[in-house]
Tab-separated table of C-alpha atoms in Angstrom:
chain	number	residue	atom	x	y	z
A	1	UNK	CA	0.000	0.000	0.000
A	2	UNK	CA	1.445	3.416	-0.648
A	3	UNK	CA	1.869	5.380	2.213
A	4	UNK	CA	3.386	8.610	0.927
A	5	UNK	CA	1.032	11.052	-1.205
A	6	UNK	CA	2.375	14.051	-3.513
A	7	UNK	CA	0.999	17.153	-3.567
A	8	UNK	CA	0.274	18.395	-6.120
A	9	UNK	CA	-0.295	15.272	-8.779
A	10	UNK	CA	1.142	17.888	-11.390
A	11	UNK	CA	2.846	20.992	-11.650
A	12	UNK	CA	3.906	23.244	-14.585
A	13	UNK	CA	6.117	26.340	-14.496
A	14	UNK	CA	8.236	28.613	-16.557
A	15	UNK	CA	12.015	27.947	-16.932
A	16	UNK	CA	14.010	29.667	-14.077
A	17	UNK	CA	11.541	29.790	-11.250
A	18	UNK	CA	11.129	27.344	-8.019
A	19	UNK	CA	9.137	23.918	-7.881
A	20	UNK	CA	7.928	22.579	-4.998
A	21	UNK	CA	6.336	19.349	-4.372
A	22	UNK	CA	5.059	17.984	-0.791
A	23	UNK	CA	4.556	15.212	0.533
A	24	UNK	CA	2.977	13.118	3.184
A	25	UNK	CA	3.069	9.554	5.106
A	26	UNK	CA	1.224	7.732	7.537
A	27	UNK	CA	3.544	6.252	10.398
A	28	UNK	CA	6.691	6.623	12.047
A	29	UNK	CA	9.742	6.273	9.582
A	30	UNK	CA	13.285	6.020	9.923
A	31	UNK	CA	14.197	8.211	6.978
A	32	UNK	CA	12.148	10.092	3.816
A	33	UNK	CA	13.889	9.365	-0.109
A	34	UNK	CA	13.177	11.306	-2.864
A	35	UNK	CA	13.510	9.648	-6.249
A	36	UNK	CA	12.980	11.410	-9.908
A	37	UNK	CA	12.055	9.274	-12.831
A	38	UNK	CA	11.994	10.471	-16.230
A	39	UNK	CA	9.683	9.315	-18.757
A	40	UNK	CA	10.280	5.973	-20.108
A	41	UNK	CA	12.999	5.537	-17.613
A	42	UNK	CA	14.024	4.066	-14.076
A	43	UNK	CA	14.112	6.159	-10.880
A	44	UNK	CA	16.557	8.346	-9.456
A	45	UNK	CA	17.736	8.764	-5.769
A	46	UNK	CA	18.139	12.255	-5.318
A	47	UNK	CA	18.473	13.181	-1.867
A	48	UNK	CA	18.012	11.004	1.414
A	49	UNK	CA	17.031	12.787	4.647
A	50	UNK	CA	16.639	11.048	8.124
A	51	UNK	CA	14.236	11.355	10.549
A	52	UNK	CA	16.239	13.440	13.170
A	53	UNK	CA	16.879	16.245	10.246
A	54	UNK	CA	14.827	18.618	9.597
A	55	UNK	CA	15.969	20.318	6.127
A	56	UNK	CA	18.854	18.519	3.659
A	57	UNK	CA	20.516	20.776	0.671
A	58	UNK	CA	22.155	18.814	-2.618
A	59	UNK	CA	22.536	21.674	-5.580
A	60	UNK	CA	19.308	23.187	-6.484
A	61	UNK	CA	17.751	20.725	-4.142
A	62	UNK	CA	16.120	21.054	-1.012
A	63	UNK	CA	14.034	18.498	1.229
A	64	UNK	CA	12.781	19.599	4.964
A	65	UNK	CA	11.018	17.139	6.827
A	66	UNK	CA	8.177	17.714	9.669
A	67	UNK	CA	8.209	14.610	11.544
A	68	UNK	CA	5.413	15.929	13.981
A	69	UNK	CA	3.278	16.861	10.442
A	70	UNK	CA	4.438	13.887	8.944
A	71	UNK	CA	5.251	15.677	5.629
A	72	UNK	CA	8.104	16.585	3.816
A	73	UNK	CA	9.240	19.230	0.537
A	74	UNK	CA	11.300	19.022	-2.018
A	75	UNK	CA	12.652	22.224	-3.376
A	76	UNK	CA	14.482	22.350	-6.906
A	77	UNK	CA	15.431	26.048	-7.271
A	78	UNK	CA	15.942	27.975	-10.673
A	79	UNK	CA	14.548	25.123	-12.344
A	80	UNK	CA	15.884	23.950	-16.159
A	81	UNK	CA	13.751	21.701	-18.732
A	82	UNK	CA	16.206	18.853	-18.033
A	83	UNK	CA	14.123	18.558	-14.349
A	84	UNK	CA	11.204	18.080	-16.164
A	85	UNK	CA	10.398	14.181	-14.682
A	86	UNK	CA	7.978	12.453	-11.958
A	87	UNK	CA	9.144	12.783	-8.644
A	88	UNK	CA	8.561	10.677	-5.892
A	89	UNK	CA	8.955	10.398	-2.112
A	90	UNK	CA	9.244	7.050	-0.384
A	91	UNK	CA	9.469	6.333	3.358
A	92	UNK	CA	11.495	3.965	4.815
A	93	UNK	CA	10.570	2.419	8.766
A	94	UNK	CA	12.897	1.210	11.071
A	95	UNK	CA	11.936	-2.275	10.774
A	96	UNK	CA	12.849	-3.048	7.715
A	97	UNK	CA	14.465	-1.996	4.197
A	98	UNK	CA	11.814	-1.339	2.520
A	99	UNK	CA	10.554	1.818	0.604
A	100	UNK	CA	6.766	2.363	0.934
A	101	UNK	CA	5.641	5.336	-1.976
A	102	UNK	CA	3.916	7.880	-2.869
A	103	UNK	CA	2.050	8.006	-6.571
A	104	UNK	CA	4.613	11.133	-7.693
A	105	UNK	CA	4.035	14.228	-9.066
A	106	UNK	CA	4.887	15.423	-12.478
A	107	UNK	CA	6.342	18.156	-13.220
A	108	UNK	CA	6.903	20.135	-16.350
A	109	UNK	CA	9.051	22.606	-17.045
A	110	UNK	CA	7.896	24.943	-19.860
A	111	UNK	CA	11.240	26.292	-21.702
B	1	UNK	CA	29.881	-0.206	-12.375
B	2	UNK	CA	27.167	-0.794	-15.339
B	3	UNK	CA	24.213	-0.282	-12.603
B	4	UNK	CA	21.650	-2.564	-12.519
B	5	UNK	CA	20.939	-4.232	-15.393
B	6	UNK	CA	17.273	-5.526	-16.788
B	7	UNK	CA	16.241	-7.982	-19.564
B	8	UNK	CA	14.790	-7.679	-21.737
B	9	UNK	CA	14.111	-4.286	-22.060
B	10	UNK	CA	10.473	-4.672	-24.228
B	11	UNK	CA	8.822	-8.042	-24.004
B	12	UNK	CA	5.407	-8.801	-25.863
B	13	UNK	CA	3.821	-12.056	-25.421
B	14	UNK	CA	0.262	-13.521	-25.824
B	15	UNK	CA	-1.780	-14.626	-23.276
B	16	UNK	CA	-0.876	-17.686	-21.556
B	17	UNK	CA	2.422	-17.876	-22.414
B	18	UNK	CA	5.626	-17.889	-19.475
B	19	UNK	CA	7.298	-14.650	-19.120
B	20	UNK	CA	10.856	-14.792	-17.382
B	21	UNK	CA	12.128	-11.060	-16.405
B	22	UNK	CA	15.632	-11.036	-15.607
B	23	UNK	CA	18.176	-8.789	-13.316
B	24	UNK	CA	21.620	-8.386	-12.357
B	25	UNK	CA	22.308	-6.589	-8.863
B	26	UNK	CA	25.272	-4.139	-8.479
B	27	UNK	CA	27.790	-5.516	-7.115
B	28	UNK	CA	28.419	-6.163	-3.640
B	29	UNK	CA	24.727	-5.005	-2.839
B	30	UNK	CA	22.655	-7.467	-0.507
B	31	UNK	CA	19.365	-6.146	-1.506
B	32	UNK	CA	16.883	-6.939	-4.374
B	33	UNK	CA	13.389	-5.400	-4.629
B	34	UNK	CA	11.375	-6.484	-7.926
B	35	UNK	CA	8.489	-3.650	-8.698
B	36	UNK	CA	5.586	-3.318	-10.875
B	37	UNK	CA	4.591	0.351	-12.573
B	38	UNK	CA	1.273	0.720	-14.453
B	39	UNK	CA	-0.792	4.324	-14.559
B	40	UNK	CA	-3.652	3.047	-12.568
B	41	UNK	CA	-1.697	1.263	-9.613
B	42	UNK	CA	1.499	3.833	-9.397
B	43	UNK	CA	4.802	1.930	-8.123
B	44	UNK	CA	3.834	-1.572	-6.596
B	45	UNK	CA	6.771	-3.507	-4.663
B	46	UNK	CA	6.462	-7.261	-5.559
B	47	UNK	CA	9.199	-9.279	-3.458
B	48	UNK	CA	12.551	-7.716	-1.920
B	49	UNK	CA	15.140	-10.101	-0.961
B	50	UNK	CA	18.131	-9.704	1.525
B	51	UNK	CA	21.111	-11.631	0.947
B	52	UNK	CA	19.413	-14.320	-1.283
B	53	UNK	CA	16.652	-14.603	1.089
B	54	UNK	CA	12.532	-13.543	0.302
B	55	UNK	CA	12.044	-11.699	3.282
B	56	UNK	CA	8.688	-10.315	2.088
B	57	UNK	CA	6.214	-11.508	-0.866
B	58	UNK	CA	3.234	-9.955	0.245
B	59	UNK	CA	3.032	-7.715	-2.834
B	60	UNK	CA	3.485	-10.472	-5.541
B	61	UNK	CA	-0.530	-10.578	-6.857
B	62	UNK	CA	-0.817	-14.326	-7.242
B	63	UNK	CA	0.697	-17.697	-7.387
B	64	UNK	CA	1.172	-17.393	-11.631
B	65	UNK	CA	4.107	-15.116	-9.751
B	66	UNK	CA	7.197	-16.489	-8.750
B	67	UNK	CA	10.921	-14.703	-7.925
B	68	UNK	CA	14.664	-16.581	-7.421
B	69	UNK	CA	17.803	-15.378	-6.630
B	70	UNK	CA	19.657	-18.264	-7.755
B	71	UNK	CA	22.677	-16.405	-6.213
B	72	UNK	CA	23.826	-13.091	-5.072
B	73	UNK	CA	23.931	-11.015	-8.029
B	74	UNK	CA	20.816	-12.200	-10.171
B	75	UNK	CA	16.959	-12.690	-9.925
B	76	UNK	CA	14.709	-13.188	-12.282
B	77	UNK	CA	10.626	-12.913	-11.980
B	78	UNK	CA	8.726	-15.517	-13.710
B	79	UNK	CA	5.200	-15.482	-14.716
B	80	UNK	CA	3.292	-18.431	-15.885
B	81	UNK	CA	0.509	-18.339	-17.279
B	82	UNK	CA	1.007	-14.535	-18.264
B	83	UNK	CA	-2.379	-12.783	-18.653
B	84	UNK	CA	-3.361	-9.103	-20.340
B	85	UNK	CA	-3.592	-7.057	-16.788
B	86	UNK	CA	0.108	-8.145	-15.716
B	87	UNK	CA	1.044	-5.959	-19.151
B	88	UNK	CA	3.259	-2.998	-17.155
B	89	UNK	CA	6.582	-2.101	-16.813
B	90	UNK	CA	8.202	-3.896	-14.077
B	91	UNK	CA	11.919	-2.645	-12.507
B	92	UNK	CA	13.986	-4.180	-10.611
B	93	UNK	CA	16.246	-1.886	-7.942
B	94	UNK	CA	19.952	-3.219	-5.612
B	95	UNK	CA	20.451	-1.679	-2.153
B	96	UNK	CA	23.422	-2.114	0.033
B	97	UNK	CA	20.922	-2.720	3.068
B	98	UNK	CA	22.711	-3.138	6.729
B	99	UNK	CA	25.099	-0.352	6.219
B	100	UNK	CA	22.546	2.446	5.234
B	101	UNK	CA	22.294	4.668	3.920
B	102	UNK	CA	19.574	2.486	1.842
B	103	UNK	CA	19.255	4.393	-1.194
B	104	UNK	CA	17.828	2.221	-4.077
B	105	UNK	CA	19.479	1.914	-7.710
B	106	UNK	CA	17.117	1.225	-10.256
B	107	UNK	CA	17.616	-0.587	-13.212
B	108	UNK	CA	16.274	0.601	-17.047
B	109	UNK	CA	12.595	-1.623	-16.637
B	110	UNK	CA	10.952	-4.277	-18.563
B	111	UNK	CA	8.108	-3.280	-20.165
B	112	UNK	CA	5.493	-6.120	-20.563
B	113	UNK	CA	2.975	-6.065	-22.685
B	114	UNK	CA	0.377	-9.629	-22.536
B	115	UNK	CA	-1.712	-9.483	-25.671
């Protein structure tokens, strides 16, 4: 069952300007992925935060985390057409190695 | 390291007929987790071994399902008898689980279409 939801399903914005995509989960987790997957493609890692940090920087990304809201963001700043993809957050618990996920959110980004 | 690697990459088949997906792990990962993508159902995890071992199946639909990991660096997902609503494209991902930090590398996907 997926236990992480995007919000929103899909976003479109103009070359150069911020995306952000939330997203939520159900039960206590050990740490929050996001993944990208471009169309036709596999998915991505792209940044991994745990559940004792609270915001995570890699490049133009950004991920907080709210444990007590059980949500998270992910930030891409000064966005490009090449970040045009799905992205997806999965949650990972503490009692096992699995990734439990959320149905993505598409973005587009309009050159 | 090639990454994980998936074949075949497109596989068409009719109805009834065996389907064998195949998947080599990076190496020295201890961690194999066989999904399914379709638009309706999103990202479904089938089976995910650790070191060789199922640890959970509860995701594989039915018994025409079956996964092996005849050793540490390959699986492969059979289905017999294949039927029109498994059609989807189905990845396989490697984790070095144990040692965190548990990211997942995908491989490239199979995509299945049952005719």
């Amino acid at each position: 069952s997926q236990q992480g939801e995007e919000d929103p399903q899909a976003l479109s914005i103009q070359e150069g300007e911020n995306a952000t995509m939330n997203c939520s989960y159900k039960t206590s987790i050990n740490n929050l992925q996001w993944y990208r997957q471009n169309s036709g493609r596999g998915l991505v890692h792209l940044i991994l935060i745990r559940s004792n940090e609270r915001e995570k920087h890699s490049g133009r990304l950004r991920v907080t985390l709210d444990t007590s809201k059980k949500s998270s963001s992910l930030l891409i700043t000064a966005s490009r057409a090449a970040d045009t993809a799905s992205y997806f957050c999965a949650t990972m618990m503490d009692s096992n190695y699995q990734l439990i996920w959320g149905a993505g959110t598409k973005l587009i980004i309009k050159p | 390291d090639a990454g994980v690697i998936q074949s075949p990459r497109h596989e068409v088949t009719e109805m009834g007929q065996e389907v064998t997906l195949r998947c080599k792990l990076i190496s020295g990962h201890n961690s194999l987790f066989w999904y399914r993508q379709t638009m309706m159902r999103g990202l479904e995890l089938l089976i995910y071994f650790n070191n060789n071992v199922p640890i959970d199946d509860s995701g594989m639909p039915e018994d025409r399902f079956s996964a092996k990991m005849p050793n540490a660096s390959f699986s492969t997902l059979k289905i017999q008898p294949s039927e029109p609503r498994d059609s989807a494209v189905y990845f396989c991902a490697s984790s070095l689980a144990g040692q965190g930090p548990y990211e997942q590398y995908f491989g490239p996907g199979t995509r299945l279409t049952v005719t």
